[in-house]
Coordinates of C-alpha atoms in Angstrom, one line a residue:
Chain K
X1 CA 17.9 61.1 17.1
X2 CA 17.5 61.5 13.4
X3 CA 17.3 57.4 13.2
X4 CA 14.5 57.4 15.6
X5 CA 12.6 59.7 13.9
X6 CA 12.8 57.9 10.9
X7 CA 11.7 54.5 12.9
X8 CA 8.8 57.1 14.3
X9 CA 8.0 57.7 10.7
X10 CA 8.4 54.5 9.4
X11 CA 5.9 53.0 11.8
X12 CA 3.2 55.9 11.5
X13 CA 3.5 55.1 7.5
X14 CA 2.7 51.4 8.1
X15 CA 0.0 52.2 10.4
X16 CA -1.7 54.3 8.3
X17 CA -1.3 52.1 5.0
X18 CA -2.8 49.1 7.4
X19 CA -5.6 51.7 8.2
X20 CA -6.3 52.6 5.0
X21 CA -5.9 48.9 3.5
X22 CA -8.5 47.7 6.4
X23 CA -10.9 50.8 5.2
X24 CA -11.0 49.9 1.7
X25 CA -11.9 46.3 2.7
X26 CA -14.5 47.2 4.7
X27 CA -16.3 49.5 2.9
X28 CA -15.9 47.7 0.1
X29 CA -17.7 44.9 1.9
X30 CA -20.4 47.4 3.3
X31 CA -21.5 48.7 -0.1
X32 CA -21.7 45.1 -1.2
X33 CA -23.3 43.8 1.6
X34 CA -26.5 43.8 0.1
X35 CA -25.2 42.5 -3.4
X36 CA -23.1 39.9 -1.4
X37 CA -25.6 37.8 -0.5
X38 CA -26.9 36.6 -3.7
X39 CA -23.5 36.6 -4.7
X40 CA -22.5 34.3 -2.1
X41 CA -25.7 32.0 -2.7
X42 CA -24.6 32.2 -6.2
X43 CA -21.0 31.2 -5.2
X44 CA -22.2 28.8 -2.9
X45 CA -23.7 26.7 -5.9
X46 CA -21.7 27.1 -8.3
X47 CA -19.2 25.6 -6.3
X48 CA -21.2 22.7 -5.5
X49 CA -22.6 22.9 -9.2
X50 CA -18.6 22.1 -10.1
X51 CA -18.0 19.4 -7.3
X52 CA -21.0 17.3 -9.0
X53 CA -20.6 14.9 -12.1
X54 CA -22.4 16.3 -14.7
X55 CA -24.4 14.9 -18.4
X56 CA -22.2 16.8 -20.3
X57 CA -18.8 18.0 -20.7
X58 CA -19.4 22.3 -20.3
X59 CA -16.0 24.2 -20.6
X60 CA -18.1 27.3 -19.8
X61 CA -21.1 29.3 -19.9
X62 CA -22.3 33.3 -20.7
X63 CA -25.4 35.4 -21.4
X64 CA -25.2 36.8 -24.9
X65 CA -26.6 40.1 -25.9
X66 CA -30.6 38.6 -25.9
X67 CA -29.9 37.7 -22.1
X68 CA -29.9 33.8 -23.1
X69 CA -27.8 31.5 -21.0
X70 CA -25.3 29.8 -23.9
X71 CA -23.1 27.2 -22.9
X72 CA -19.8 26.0 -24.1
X73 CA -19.6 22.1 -24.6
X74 CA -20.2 18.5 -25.3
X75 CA -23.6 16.8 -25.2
X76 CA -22.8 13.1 -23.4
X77 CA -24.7 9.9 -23.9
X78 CA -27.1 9.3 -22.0
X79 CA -27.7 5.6 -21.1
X80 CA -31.0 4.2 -19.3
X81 CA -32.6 0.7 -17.8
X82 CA -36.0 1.7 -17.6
X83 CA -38.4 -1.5 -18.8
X84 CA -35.7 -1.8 -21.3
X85 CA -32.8 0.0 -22.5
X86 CA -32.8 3.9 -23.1
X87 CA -30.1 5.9 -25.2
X88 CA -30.2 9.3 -26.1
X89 CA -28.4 12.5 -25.8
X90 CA -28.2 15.0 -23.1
X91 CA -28.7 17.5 -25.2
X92 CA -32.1 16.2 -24.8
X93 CA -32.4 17.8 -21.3
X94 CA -30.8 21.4 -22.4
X95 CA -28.6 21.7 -19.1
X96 CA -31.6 20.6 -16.9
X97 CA -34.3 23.3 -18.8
X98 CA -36.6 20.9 -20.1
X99 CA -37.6 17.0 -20.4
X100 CA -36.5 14.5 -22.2
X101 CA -38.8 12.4 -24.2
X102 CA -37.6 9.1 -24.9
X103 CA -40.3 6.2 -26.4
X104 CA -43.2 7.5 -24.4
X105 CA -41.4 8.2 -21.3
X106 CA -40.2 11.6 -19.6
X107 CA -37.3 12.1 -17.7
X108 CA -36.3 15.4 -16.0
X109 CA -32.7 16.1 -14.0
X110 CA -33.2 17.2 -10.5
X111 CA -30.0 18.0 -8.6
X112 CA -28.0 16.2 -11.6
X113 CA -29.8 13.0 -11.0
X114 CA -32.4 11.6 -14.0
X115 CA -36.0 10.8 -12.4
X116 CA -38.7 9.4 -14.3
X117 CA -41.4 12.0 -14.2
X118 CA -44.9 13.4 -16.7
X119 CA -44.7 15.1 -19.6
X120 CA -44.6 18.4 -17.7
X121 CA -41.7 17.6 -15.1
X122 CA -43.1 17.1 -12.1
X123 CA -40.8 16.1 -9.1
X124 CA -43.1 14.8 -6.4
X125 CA -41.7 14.7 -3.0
X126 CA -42.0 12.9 0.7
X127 CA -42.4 14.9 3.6
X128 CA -38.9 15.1 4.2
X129 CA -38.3 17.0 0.6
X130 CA -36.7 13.9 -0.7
X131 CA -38.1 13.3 -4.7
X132 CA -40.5 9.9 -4.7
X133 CA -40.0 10.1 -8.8
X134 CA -38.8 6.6 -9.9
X135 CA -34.9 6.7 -10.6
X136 CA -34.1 4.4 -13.5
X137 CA -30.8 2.5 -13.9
X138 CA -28.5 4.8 -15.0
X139 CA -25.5 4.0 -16.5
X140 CA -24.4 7.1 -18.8
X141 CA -21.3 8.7 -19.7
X142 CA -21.1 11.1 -17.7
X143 CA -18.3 14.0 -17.5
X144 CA -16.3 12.0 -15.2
X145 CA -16.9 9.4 -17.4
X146 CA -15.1 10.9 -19.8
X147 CA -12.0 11.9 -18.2
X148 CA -11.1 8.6 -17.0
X149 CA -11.8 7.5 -20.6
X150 CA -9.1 10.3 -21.4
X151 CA -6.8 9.4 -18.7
X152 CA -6.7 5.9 -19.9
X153 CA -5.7 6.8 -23.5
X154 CA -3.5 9.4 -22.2
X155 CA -1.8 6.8 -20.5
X156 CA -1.9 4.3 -23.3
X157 CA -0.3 6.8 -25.2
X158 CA 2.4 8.0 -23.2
X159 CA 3.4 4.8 -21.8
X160 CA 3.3 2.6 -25.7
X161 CA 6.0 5.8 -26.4
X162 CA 8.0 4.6 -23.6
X163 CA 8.3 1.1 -24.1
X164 CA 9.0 1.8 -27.6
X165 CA 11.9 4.4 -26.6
X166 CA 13.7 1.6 -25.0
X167 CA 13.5 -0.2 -28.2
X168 CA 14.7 2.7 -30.0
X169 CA 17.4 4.1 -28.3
X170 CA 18.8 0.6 -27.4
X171 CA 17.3 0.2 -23.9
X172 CA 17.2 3.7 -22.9
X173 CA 14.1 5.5 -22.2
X174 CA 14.0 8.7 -25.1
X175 CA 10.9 11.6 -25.0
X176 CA 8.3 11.7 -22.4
X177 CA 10.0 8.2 -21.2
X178 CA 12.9 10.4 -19.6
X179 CA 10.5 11.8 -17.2
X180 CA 8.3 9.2 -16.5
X181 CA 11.0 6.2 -16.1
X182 CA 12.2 7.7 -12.5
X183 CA 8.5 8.1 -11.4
X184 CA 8.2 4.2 -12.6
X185 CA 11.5 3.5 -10.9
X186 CA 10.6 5.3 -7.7
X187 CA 7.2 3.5 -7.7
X188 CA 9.0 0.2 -8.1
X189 CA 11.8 0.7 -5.9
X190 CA 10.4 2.7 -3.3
X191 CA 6.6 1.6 -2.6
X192 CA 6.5 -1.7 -4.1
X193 CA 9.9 -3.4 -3.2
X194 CA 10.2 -2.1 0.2
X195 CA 6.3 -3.1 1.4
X196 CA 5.8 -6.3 -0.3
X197 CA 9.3 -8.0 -1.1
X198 CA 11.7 -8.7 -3.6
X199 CA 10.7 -12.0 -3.5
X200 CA 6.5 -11.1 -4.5
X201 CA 6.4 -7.0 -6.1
X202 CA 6.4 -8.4 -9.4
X203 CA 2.9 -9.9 -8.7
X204 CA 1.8 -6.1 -7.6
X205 CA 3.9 -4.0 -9.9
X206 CA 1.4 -3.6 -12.5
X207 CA -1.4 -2.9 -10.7
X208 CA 0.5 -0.6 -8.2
X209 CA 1.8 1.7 -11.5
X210 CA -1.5 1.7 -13.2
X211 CA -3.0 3.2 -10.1
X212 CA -0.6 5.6 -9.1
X213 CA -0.8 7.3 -12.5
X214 CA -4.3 6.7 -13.5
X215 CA -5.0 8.8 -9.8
X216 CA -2.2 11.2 -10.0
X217 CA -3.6 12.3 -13.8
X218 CA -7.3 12.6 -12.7
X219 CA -6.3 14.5 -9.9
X220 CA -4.2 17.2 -12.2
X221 CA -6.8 16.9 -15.1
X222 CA -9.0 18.1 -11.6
X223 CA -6.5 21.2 -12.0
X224 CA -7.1 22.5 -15.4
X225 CA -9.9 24.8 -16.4
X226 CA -11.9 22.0 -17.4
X227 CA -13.5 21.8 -14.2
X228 CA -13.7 17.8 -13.8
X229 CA -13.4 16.8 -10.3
X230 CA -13.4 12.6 -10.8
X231 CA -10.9 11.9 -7.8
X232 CA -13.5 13.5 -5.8
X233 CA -16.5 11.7 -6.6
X234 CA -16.8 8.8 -4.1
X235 CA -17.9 6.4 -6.5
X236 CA -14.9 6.4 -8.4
X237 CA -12.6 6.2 -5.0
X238 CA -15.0 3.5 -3.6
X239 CA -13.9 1.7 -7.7
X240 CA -10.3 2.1 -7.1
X241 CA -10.3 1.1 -3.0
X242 CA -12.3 -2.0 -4.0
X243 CA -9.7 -2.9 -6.6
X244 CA -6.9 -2.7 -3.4
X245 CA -9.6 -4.6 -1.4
X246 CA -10.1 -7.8 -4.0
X247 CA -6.3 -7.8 -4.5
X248 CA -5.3 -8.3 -0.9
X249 CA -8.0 -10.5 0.1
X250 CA -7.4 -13.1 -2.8
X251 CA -4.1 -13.1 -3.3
X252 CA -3.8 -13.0 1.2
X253 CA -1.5 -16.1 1.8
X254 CA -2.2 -18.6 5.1
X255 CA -0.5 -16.3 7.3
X256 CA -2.2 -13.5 6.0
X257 CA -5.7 -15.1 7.5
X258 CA -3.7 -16.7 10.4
X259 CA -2.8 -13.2 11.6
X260 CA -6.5 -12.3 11.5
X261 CA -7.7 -15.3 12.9
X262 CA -5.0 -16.5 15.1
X263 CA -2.9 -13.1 15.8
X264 CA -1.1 -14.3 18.6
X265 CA 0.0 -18.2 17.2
X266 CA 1.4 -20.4 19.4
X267 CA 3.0 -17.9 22.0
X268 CA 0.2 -18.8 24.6
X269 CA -2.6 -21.8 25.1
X270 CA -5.5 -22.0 23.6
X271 CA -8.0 -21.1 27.1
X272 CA -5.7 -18.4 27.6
X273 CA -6.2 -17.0 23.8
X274 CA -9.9 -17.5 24.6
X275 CA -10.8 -14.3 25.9
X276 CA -8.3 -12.4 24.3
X277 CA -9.6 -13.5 20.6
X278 CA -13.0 -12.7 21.4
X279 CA -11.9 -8.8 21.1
X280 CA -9.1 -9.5 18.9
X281 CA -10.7 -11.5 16.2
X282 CA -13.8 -8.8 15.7
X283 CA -11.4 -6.1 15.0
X284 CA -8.7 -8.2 12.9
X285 CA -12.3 -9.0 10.9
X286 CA -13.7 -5.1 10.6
X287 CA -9.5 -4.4 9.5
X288 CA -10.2 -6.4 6.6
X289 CA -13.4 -3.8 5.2
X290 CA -11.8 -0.5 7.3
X291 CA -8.6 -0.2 6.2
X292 CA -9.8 0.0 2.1
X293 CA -12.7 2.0 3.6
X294 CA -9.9 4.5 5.0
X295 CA -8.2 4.4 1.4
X296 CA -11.6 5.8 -0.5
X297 CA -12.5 8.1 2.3
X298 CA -9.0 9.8 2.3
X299 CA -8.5 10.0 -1.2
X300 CA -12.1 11.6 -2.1
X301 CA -12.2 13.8 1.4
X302 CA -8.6 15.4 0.3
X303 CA -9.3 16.4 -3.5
X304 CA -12.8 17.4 -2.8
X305 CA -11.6 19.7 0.3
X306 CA -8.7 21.1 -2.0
X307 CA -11.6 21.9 -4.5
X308 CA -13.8 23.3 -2.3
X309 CA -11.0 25.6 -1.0
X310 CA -9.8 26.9 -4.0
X311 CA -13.2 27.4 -5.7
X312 CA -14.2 29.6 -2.4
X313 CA -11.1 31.9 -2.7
X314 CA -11.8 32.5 -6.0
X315 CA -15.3 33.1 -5.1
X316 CA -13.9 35.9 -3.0
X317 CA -12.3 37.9 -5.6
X318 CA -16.1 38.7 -6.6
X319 CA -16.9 39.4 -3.0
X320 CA -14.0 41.8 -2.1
X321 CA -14.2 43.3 -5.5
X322 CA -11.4 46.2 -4.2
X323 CA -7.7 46.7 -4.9
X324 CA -7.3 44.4 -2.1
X325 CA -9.4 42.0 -1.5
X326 CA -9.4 40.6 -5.3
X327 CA -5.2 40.3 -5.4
X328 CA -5.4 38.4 -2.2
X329 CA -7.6 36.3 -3.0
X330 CA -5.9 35.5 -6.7
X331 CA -2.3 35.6 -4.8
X332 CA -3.9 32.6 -2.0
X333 CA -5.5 30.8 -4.5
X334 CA -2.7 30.5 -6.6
X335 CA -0.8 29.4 -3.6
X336 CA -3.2 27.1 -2.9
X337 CA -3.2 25.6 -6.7
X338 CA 0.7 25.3 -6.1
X339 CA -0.1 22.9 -3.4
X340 CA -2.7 21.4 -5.0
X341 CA -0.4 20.3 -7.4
X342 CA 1.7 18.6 -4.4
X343 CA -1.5 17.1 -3.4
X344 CA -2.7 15.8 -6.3
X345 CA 0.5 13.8 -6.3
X346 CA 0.9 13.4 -2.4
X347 CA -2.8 11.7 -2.7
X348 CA -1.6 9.1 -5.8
X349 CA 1.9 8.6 -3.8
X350 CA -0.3 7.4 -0.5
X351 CA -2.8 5.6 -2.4
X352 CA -0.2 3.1 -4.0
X353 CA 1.8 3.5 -1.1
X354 CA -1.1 1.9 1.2
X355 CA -2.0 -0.3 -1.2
X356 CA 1.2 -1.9 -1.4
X357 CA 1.0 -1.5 2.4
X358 CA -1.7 -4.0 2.3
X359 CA -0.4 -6.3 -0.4
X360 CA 2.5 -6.6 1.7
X361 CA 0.3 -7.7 4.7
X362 CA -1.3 -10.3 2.1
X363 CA 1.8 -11.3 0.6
X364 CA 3.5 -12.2 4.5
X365 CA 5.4 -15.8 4.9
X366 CA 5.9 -16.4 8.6
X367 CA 8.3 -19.2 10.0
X368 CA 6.4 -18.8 13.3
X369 CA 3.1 -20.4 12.8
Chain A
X1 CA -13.3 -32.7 10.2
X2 CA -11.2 -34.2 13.0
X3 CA -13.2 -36.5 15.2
X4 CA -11.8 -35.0 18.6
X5 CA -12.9 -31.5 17.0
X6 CA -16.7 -32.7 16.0
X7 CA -16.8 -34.6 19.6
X8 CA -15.9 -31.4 21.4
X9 CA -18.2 -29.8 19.2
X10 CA -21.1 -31.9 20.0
X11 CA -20.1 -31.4 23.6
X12 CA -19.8 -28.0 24.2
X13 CA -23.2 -27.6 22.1
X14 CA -24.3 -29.7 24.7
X15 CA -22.9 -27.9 27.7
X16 CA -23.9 -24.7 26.7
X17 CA -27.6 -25.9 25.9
X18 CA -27.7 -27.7 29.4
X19 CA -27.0 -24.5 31.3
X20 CA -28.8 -22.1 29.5
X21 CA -31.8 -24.3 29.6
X22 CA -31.3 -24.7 33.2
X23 CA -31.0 -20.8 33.7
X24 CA -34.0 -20.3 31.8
X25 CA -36.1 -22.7 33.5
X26 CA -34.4 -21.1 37.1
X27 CA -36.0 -18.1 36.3
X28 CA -39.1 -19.6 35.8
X29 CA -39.2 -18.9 32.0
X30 CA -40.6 -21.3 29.4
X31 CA -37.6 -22.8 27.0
X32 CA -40.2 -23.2 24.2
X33 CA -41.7 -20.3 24.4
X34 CA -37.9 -18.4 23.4
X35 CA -37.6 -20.6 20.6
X36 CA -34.6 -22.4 22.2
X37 CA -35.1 -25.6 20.5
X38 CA -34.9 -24.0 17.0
X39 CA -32.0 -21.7 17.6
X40 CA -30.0 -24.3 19.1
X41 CA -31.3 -26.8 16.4
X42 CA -30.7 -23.9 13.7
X43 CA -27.2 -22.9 14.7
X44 CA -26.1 -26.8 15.1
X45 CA -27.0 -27.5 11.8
X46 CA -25.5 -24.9 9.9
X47 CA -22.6 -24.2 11.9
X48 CA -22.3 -28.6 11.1
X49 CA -22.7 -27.3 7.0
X50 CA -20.0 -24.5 7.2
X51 CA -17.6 -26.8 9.2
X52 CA -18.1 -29.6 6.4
X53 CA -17.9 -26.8 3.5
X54 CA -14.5 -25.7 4.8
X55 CA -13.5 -29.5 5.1
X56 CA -14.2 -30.0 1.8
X57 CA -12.3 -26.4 0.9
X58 CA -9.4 -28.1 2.4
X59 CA -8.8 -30.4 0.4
X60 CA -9.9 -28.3 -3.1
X61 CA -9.6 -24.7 -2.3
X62 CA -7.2 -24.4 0.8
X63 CA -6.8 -20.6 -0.9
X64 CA -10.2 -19.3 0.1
X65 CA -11.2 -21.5 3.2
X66 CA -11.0 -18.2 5.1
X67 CA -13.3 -16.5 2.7
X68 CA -15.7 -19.4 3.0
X69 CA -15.5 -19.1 6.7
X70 CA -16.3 -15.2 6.7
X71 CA -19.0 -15.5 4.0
X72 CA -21.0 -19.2 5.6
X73 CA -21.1 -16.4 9.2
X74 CA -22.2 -13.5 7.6
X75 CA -24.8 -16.0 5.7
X76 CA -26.0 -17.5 9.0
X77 CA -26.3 -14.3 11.0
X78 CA -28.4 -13.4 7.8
X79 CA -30.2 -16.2 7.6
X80 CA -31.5 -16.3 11.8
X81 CA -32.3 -13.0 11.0
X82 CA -34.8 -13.3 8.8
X83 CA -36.1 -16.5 9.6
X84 CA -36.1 -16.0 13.3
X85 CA -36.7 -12.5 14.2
X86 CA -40.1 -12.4 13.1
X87 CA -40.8 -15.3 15.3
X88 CA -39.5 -13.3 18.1
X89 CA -41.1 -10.1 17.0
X90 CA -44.9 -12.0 16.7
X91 CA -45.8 -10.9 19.7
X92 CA -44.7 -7.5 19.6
X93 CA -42.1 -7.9 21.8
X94 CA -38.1 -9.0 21.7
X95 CA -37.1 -9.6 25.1
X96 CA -33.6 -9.7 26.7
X97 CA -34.0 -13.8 27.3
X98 CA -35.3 -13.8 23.8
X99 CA -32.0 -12.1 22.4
X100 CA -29.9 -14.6 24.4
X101 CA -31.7 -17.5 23.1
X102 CA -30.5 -16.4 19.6
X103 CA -27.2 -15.4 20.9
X104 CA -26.1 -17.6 22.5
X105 CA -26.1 -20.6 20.7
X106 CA -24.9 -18.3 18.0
X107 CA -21.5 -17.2 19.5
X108 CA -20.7 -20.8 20.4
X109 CA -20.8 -22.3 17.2
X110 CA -18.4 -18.9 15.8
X111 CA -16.3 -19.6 18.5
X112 CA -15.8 -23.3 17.3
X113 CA -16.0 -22.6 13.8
X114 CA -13.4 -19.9 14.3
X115 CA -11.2 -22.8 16.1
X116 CA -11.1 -24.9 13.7
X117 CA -10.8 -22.6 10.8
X118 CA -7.6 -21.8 13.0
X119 CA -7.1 -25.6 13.0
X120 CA -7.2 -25.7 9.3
X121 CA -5.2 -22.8 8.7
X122 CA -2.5 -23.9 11.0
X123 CA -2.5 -27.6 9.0
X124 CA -2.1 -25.6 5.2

């Protein structure tokens, strides 16, 4: 009897902490509804604000005392074809305030892109609200930019260290070599060797290491506070998947094209391939441009949804703004950055992995044709 | 290029001209008036141009004979395109007959280009 009551009292607790937890919530939310909504607006960009490449490398921003807006950061070059070349700093644009004046001509930034415009910077637009501004060549440093310019010397460093461990401690890796040799082993010995061969992975090797760390770094520099988002940014996952696409197609043996062009080989006669090849050979073509497509599209869709997600459950911690609300939403988003982490290396791991997929495809010696 | 391969060429071109003209003409539609002459004429002679660029790939650059084969279509599907389709599109209108006048011819010479790029393959 005595145990049941307990159970009894037990359950009315829980109920009535769920009640009251559920309470604070919502009245939390009802006394910032009104607030909310230029909250979320304001959440809303900023996230998008932090998805875009940006002129210049901001750690952060705050309003001092005199209400001013004062940023935290680098100014970038900016570099312009424009009836001739253009360099100058972003600093010139004062985070998108004001125009830049460069040898007579003005140029404002509109949505983080550089238009040609007058001296007072005016966007003109179509009907469809699109800017009709001229856009000149653009080819600054940008923020993301940078990183990869980090990320590049980072690994220059880390991997001149390595190599010159083995030298020192008489072939065996010493330092930041101990951890990285069994990620270069395991790239070697379980991507490479297994897809493409033992007789043709050395051809790969380089290309398949350089890209499997260059993308796992950019996608954990994507984790730190310094809010760069590169492996995100289609441009740079179109670079990379068109590195993967050159590779296969020029180094793709006879077979290679023989299983394009002639999938099935000798196994049937030529009237009775016919019909068969006028399906086949279409989609052995389109494989050729889809399956590097497939590489950039899953690459940039899966670090800029990870982004998105984490940068909106932060975003709630200033919605909730209750006892509850905000520790949820700091204890998800960490458990999200926790898998982020996983991601940012399951991303690099498929990447290479694919790639060497495809090299293997290119690298193929049949007997049968 | 083999001589059974450019005979067979020649022929089929020949085949497949003969009975679409005489489809054409069945239906009581005017040959010249669809351009035929000039897409068949067109398609002959570059589809005669990629097959002796990848000849001569054979024998220097048996590596990329594939590439030249995808990049001489693409370039001949361009090419018709511009040249062509505002012939088609003069009078306002492009008409189904019109299409397969372009088409046709088209897809035979790919379809014997892609044979003997086969051919080739098969021979490297």
């Amino acid at each position: 009897m005595n145990s049941n009551t307990t159970i009894l009292d037990q359950v009315k607790k829980a109920t009535l902490l769920f009640a009251l937890l559920f309470a604070s919530v919502s009245l939390a939310n009802t006394k910032e509804e009104a607030q909310s909504g230029d909250l979320k607006t304001e959440i809303k960009e900023y996230i998008a604000h932090h998805l875009q490449d940006a002129y210049d490398f901001s750690l952060f921003s705050y309003t001092n005392e005199k209400g001013e807006h004062v940023y935290i950061g680098a100014p970038l070059p900016i570099i312009l074809w424009d009836n001739g070349l253009k360099v100058f700093s972003s600093s010139k644009f004062h985070h998108g305030e004001t125009v830049a004046e460069v040898d007579g001509n003005y140029y404002a930034l509109y949505h983080n892109k550089i238009y040609r415009t007058d001296a007072n910077g005016t966007i003109n637009y179509d009907e469809e609200h699109h800017p009709t501004n001229a856009k000149p060549l653009d080819f600054s440093i940008t923020k993301s930019v940078v990183s990869m310019f980090l990320v590049v010397v980072l690994m220059f460093v880390l991997f001149k260290k390595q190599a010159e461990s083995y030298a020192k401690n008489g072939g065996l890796a010493g330092g930041v070599g101990r951890f990285l040799e069994p990620i270069v082993l395991y790239v070697r010995d379980d991507i490479a060797r297994p897809n493409i061969g033992e007789k043709k992975y050395k051809k790969y090797i380089n290309f398949l290491l350089t890209i499997f760390f260059f993308i796992w770094f950019l996608n954990l520099l994507g984790m730190t506070p310094l809010g760069v988002n590169v492996t995100g940014n289609i441009a740079v996952t179109f670079g990379l998947a068109l590195l993967t696409f050159i590779i296969t197609n020029v180094t793709g043996t006879k077979d290679y094209w023989l299983h394009i062009f002639d999938p099935l080989g000798s196994t049937m006669p030529w009237f009775a391939k016919l019909p068969l090849y006028i399906i086949l050979i279409p989609i052995e073509v389109l494989g050729i441009f889809i399956k590097p497509f497939s590489l950039l599209i899953r690459l940039y869709a899966n670090m800029q949804a990870g982004h998105i997600v984490l940068m909106s459950l932060i975003g709630l911690m200033f919605i909730f703004k209750s006892w509850i609300g905000s520790p949820l939403s700091f204890g998800l988003a960490f458990a999200i950055s926790l898998i982020e982490i996983l991601v940012a290396f399951l991303q690099a791991y498929i990447f290479t992995m694919l790639s060497a997929l495809y090299f293997g495809f290119a690298a193929e010696e049949h007997e049968h044709h | 290029m083999d001589r059974r391969f450019f005979l067979g060429f020649i022929l089929l071109f020949f085949l497949v001209g003969s009975g679409h003209y005489f489809l054409l003409t069945q239906q009581g539609l005017q040959p010249a008036a669809l351009f035929f002459w000039e897409c068949y004429l067109g398609n002959f002679f570059f589809a005669l141009c990629l097959l002796w660029a990848l000849n001569k790939a054979f024998d220097r650059m048996s590596h990329a004979i594939a590439w030249i084969y995808l990049f001489a279509s693409g370039l001949k599907f361009v090419l018709f395109f511009l040249l062509l389709q505002p012939l088609f599109k003069a009078d306002g209108v492009l008409s189904i007959a019109e299409r397969f006048s372009f088409f046709v011819p088209y897809f035979t010479a790919l379809i014997l280009e892609t044979a003997i790029l086969i051919n080739r393959l098969n021979k490297l």
